PDB file of C-alpha atoms and ligand atoms in Angstrom:
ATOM      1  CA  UNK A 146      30.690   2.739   0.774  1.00  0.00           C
ATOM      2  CA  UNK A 147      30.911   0.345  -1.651  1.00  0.00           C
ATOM      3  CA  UNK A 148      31.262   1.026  -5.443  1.00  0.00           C
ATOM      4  CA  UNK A 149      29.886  -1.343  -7.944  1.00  0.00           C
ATOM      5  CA  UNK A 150      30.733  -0.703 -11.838  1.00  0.00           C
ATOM      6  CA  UNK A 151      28.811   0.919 -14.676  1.00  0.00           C
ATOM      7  CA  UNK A 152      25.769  -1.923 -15.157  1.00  0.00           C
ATOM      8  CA  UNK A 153      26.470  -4.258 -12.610  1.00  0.00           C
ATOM      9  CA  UNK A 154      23.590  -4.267  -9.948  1.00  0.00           C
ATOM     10  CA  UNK A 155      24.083  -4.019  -6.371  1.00  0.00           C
ATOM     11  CA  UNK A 156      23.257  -6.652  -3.911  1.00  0.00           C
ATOM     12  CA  UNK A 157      20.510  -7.207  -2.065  1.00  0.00           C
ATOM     13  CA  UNK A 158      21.170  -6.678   0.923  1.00  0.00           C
ATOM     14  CA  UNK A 159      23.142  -3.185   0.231  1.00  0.00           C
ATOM     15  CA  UNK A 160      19.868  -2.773  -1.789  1.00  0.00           C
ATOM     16  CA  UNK A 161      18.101  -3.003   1.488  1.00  0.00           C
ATOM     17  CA  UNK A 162      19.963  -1.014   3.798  1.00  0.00           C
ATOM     18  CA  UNK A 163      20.205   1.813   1.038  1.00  0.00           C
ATOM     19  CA  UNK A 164      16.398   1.901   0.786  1.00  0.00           C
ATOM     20  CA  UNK A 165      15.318   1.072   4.369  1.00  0.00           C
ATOM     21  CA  UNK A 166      16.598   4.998   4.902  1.00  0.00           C
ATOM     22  CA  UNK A 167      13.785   6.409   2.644  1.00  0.00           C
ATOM     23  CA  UNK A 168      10.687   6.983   4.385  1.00  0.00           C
ATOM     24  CA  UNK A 169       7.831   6.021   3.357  1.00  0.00           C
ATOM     25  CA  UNK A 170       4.168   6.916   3.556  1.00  0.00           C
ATOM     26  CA  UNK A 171       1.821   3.559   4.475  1.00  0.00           C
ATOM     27  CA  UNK A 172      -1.133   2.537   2.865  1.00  0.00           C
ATOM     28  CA  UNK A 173      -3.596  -0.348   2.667  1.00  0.00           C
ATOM     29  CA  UNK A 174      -4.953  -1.498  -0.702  1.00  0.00           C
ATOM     30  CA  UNK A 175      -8.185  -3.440  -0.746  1.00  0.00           C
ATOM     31  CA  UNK A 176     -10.452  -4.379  -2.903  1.00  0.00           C
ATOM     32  CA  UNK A 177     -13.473  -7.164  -3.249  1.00  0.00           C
ATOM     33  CA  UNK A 178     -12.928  -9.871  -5.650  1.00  0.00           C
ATOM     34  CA  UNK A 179     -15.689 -12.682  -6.230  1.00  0.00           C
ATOM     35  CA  UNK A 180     -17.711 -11.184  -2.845  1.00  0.00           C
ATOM     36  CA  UNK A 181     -14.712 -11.875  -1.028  1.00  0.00           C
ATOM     37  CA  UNK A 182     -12.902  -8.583   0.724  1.00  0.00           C
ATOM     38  CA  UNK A 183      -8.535  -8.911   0.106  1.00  0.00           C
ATOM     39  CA  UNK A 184      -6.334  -6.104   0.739  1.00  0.00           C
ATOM     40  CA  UNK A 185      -2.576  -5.921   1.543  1.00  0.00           C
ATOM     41  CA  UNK A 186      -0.156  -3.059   3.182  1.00  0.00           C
ATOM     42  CA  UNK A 187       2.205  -1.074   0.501  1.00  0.00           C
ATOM     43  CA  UNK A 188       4.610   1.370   0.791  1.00  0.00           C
ATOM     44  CA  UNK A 189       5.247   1.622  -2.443  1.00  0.00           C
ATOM     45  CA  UNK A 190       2.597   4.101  -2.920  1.00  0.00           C
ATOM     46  CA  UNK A 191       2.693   7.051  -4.969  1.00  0.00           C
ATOM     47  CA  UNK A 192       0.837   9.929  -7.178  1.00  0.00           C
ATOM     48  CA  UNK A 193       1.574  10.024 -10.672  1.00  0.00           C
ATOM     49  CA  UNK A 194      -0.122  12.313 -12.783  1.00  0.00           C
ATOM     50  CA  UNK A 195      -2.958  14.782 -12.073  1.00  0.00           C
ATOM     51  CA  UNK A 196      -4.390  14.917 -15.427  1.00  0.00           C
ATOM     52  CA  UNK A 197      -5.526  12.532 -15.366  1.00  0.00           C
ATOM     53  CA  UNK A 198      -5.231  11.642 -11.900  1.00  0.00           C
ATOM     54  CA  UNK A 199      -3.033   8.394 -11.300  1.00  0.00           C
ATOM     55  CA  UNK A 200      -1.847   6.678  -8.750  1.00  0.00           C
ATOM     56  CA  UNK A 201       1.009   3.462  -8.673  1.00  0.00           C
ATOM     57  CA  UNK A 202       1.929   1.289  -6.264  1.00  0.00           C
ATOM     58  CA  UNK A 203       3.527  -1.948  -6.607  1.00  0.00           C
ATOM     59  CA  UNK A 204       2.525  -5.444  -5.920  1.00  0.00           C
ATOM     60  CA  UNK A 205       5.338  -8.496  -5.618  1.00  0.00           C
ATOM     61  CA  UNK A 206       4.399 -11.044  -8.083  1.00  0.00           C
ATOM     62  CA  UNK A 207       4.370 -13.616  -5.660  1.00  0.00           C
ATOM     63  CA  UNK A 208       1.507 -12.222  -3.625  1.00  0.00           C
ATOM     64  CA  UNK A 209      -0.917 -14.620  -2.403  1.00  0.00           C
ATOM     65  CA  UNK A 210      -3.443 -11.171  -2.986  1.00  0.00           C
ATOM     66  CA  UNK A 211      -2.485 -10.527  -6.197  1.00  0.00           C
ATOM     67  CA  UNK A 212      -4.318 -12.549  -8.466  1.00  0.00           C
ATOM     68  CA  UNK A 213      -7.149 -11.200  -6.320  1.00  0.00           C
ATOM     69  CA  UNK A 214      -6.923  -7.775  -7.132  1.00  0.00           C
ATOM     70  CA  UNK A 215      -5.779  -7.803 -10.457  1.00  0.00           C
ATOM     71  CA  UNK A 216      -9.195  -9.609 -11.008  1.00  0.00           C
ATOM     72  CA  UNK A 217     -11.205  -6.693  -9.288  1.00  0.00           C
ATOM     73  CA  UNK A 218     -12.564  -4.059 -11.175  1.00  0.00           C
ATOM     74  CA  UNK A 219     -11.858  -1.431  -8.673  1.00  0.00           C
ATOM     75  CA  UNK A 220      -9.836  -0.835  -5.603  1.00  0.00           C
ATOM     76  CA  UNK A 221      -8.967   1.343  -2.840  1.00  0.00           C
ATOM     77  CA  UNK A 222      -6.550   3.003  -1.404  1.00  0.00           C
ATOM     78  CA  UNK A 223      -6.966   2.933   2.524  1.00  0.00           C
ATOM     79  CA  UNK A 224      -4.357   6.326   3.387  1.00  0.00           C
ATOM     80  CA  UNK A 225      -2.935   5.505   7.527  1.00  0.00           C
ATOM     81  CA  UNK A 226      -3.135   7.278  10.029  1.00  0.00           C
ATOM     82  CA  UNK A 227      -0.089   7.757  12.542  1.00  0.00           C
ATOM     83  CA  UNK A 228      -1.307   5.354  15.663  1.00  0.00           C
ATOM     84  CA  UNK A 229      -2.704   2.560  12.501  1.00  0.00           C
ATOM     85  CA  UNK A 230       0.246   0.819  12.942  1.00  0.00           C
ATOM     86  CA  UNK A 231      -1.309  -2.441  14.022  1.00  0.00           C
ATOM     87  CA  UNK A 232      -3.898  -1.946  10.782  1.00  0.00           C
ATOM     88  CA  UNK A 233      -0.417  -1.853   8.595  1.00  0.00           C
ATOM     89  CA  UNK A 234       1.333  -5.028  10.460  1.00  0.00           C
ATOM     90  CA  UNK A 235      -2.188  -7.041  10.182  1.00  0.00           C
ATOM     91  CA  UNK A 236      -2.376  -6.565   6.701  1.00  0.00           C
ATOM     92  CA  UNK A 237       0.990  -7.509   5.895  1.00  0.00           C
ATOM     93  CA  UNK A 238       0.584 -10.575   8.476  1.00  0.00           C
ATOM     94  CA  UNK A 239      -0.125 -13.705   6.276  1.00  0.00           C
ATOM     95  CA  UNK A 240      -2.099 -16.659   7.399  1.00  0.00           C
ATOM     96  CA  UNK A 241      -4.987 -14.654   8.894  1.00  0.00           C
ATOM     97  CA  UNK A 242      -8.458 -13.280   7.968  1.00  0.00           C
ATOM     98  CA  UNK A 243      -7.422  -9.140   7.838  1.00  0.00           C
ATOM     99  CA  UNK A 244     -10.591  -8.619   7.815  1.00  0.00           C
ATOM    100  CA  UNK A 245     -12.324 -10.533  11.229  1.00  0.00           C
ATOM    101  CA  UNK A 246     -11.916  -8.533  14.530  1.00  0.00           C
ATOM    102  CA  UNK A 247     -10.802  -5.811  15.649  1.00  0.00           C
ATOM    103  CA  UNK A 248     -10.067  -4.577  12.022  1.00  0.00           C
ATOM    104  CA  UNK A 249     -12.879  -1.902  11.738  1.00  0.00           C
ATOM    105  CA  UNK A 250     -14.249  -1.508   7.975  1.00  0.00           C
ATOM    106  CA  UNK A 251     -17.254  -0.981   5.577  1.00  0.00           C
ATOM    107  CA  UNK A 252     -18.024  -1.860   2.107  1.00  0.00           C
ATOM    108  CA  UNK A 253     -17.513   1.142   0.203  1.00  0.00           C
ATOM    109  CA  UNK A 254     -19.603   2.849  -2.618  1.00  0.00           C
ATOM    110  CA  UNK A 255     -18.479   0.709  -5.537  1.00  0.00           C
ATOM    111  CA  UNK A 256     -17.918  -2.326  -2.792  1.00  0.00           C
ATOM    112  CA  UNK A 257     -13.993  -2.688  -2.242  1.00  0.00           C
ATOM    113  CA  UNK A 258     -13.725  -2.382   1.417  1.00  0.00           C
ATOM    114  CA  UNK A 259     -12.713   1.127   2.886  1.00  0.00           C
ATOM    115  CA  UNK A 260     -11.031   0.772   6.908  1.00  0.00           C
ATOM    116  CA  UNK A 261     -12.613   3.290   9.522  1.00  0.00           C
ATOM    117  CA  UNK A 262     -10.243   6.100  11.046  1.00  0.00           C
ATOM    118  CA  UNK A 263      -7.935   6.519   7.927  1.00  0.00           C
ATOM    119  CA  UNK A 264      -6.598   9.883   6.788  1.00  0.00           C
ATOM    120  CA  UNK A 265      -8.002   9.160   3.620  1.00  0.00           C
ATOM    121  CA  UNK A 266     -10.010   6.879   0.796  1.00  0.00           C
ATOM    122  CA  UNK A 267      -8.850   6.658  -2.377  1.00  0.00           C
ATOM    123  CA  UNK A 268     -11.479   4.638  -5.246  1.00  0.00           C
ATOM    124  CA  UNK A 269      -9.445   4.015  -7.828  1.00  0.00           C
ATOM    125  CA  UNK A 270     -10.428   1.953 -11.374  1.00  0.00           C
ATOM    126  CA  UNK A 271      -7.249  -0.119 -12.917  1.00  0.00           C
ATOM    127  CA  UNK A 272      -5.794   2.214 -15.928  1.00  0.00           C
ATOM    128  CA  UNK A 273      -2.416  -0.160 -16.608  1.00  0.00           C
ATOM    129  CA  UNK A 274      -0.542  -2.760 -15.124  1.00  0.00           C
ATOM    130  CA  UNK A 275       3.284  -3.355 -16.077  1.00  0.00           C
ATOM    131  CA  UNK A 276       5.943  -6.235 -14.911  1.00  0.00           C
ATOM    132  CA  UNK A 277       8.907  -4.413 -13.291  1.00  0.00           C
ATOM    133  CA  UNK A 278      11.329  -7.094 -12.010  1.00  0.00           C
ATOM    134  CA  UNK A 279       9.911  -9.270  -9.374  1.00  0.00           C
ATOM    135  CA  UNK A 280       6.846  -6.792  -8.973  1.00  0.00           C
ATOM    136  CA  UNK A 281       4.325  -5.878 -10.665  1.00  0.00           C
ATOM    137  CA  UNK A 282       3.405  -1.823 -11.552  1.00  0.00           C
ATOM    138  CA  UNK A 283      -0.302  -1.036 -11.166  1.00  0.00           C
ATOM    139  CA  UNK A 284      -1.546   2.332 -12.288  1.00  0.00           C
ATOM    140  CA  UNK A 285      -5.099   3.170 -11.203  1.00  0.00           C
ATOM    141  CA  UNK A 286      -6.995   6.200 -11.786  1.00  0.00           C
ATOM    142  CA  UNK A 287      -8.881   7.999  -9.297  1.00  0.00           C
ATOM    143  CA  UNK A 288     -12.355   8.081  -9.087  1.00  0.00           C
ATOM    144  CA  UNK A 289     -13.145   9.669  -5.750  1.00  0.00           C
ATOM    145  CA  UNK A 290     -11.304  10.781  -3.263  1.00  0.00           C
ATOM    146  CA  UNK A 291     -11.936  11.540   0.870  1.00  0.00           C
ATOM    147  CA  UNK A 292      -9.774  13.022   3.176  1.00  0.00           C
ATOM    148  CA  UNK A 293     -11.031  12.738   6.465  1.00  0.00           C
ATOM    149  CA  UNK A 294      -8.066  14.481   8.694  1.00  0.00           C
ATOM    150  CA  UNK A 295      -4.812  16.351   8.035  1.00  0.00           C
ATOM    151  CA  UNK A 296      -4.012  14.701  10.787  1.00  0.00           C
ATOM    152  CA  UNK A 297      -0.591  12.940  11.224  1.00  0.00           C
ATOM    153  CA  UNK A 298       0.762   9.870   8.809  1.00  0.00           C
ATOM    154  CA  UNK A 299       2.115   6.741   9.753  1.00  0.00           C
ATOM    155  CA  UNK A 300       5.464   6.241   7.953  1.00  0.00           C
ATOM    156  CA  UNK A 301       7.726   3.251   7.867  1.00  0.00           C
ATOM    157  CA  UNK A 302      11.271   3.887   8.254  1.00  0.00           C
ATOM    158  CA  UNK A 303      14.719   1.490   9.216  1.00  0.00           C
ATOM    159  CA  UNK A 304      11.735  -1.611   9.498  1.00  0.00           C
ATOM    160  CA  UNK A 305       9.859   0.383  11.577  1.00  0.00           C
ATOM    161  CA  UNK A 306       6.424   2.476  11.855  1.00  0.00           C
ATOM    162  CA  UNK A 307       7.130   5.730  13.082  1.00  0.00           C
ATOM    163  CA  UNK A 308       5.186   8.866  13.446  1.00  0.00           C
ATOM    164  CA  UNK A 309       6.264  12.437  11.091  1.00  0.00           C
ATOM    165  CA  UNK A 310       7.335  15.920  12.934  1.00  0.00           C
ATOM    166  CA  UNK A 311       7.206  18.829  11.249  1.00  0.00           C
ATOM    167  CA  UNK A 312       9.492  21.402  11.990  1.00  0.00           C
ATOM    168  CA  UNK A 313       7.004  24.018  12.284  1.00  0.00           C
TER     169      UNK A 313
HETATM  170  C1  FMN B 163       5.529  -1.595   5.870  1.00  0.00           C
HETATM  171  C2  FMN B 163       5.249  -2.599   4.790  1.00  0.00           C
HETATM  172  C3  FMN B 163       5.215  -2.203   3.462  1.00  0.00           C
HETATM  173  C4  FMN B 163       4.954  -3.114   2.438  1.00  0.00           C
HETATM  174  N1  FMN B 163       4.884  -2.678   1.144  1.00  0.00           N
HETATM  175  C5  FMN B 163       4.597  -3.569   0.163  1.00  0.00           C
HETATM  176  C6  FMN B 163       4.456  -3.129  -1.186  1.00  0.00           C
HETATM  177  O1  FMN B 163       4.572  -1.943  -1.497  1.00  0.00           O
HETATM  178  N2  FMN B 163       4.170  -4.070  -2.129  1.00  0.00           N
HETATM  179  C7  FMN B 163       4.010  -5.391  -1.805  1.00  0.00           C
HETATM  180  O2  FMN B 163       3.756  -6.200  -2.687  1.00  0.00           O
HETATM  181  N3  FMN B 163       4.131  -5.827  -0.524  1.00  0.00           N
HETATM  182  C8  FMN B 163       4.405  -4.937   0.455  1.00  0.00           C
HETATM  183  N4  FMN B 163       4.505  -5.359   1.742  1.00  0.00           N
HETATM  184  C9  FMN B 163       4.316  -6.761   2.037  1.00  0.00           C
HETATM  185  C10 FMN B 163       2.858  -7.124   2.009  1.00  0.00           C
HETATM  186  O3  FMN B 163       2.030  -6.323   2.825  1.00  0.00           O
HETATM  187  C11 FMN B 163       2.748  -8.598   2.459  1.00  0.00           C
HETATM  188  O4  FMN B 163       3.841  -9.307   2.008  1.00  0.00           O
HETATM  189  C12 FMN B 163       1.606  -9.210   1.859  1.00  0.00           C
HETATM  190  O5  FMN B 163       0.466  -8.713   2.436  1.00  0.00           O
HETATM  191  C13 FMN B 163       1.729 -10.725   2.034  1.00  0.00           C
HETATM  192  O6  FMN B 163       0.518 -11.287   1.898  1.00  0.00           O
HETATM  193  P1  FMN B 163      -0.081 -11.849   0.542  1.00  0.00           P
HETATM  194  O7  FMN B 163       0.796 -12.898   0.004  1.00  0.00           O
HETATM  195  O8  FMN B 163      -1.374 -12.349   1.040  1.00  0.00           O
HETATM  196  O9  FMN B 163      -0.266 -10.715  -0.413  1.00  0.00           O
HETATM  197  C14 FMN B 163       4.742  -4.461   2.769  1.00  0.00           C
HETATM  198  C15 FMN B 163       4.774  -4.870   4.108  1.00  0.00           C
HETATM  199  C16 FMN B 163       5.021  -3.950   5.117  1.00  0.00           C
HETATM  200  C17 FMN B 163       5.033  -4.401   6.547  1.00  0.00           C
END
């Protein structure tokens, strides 16, 4: 282990290895911004507050998707299922159209694109946005929300997707 004094930061790449053993729920954000349907994979994810209800995840500011969605007055939150991995690695992928075949998805009630065979939709209206180091926090609050199976997640673990087992 390595020790690092009282307000000295550690380095990246023990940064890394230190948080590639957390694992970590996967999700798609999309939205549609100027007719035009953009969405990226996260794992940084999360619930915040139930009343009101908030959700965060966070966006690196260098994001070619970005200035996309922070222009969109609403977005989703597209909630993987365990055997999506190939949804998750296509929307991470760069230098593509995530949305042509065989990504399967429908405009959704307010218009940001919602993928089929998720475990759940999240519409979600921006609340707050905040610049947190290289990334940017974005806070949205829920609007609707549809759970389609309590089926397994897909998780992402050690740089790879991974299903979860319960142990009962
Ligand atoms: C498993 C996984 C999790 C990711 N989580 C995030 C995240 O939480 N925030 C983020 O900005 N990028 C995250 N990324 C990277 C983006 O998906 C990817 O860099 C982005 O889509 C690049 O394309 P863009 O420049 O068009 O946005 C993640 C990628 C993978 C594979």
């Amino acid at each position: 282990m390595t020790e690092t004094l009282p307000g000295h930061a550690v380095d990246a790449d023990h940064y890394r290895r230190a948080l590639a053993v957390h694992a970590a729920g996967v999700v798609v954000i999309t939205a549609q911004s100027e007719g035009i349907p953009v969405g990226l994979t996260a794992t940084s994810f999360s619930s915040v507050s139930l009343d009101p209800p908030l959700v965060s995840f966070y966006v690196d500011r260098g994001s070619t998707t970005w200035p996309w969605l922070r222009s969109a007055d609403h977005f989703a939150v597209n909630v993987l299922a365990s055997d999506q991995e190939e949804v998750a690695a296509r929307f991470a992928r760069k230098g593509i159209d995530r949305f042509a075949e065989p990504t399967r998805w429908r405009p959704g009630p307010l218009g940001a694109p919602l993928l089929h065979d998720v475990s759940a939709h999240l519409i979600c209206l921006p609340h707050e946005t905040a610049d947190v180091g290289d990334h940017v926090l974005v806070v949205g609050l829920v609007a609707e929300a549809h759970v389609y199976s309590a089926g397994r997640p897909l998780l992402y673990h050690q740089g790879r997707f991974g299903r979860f087992l319960a142990h009962s």
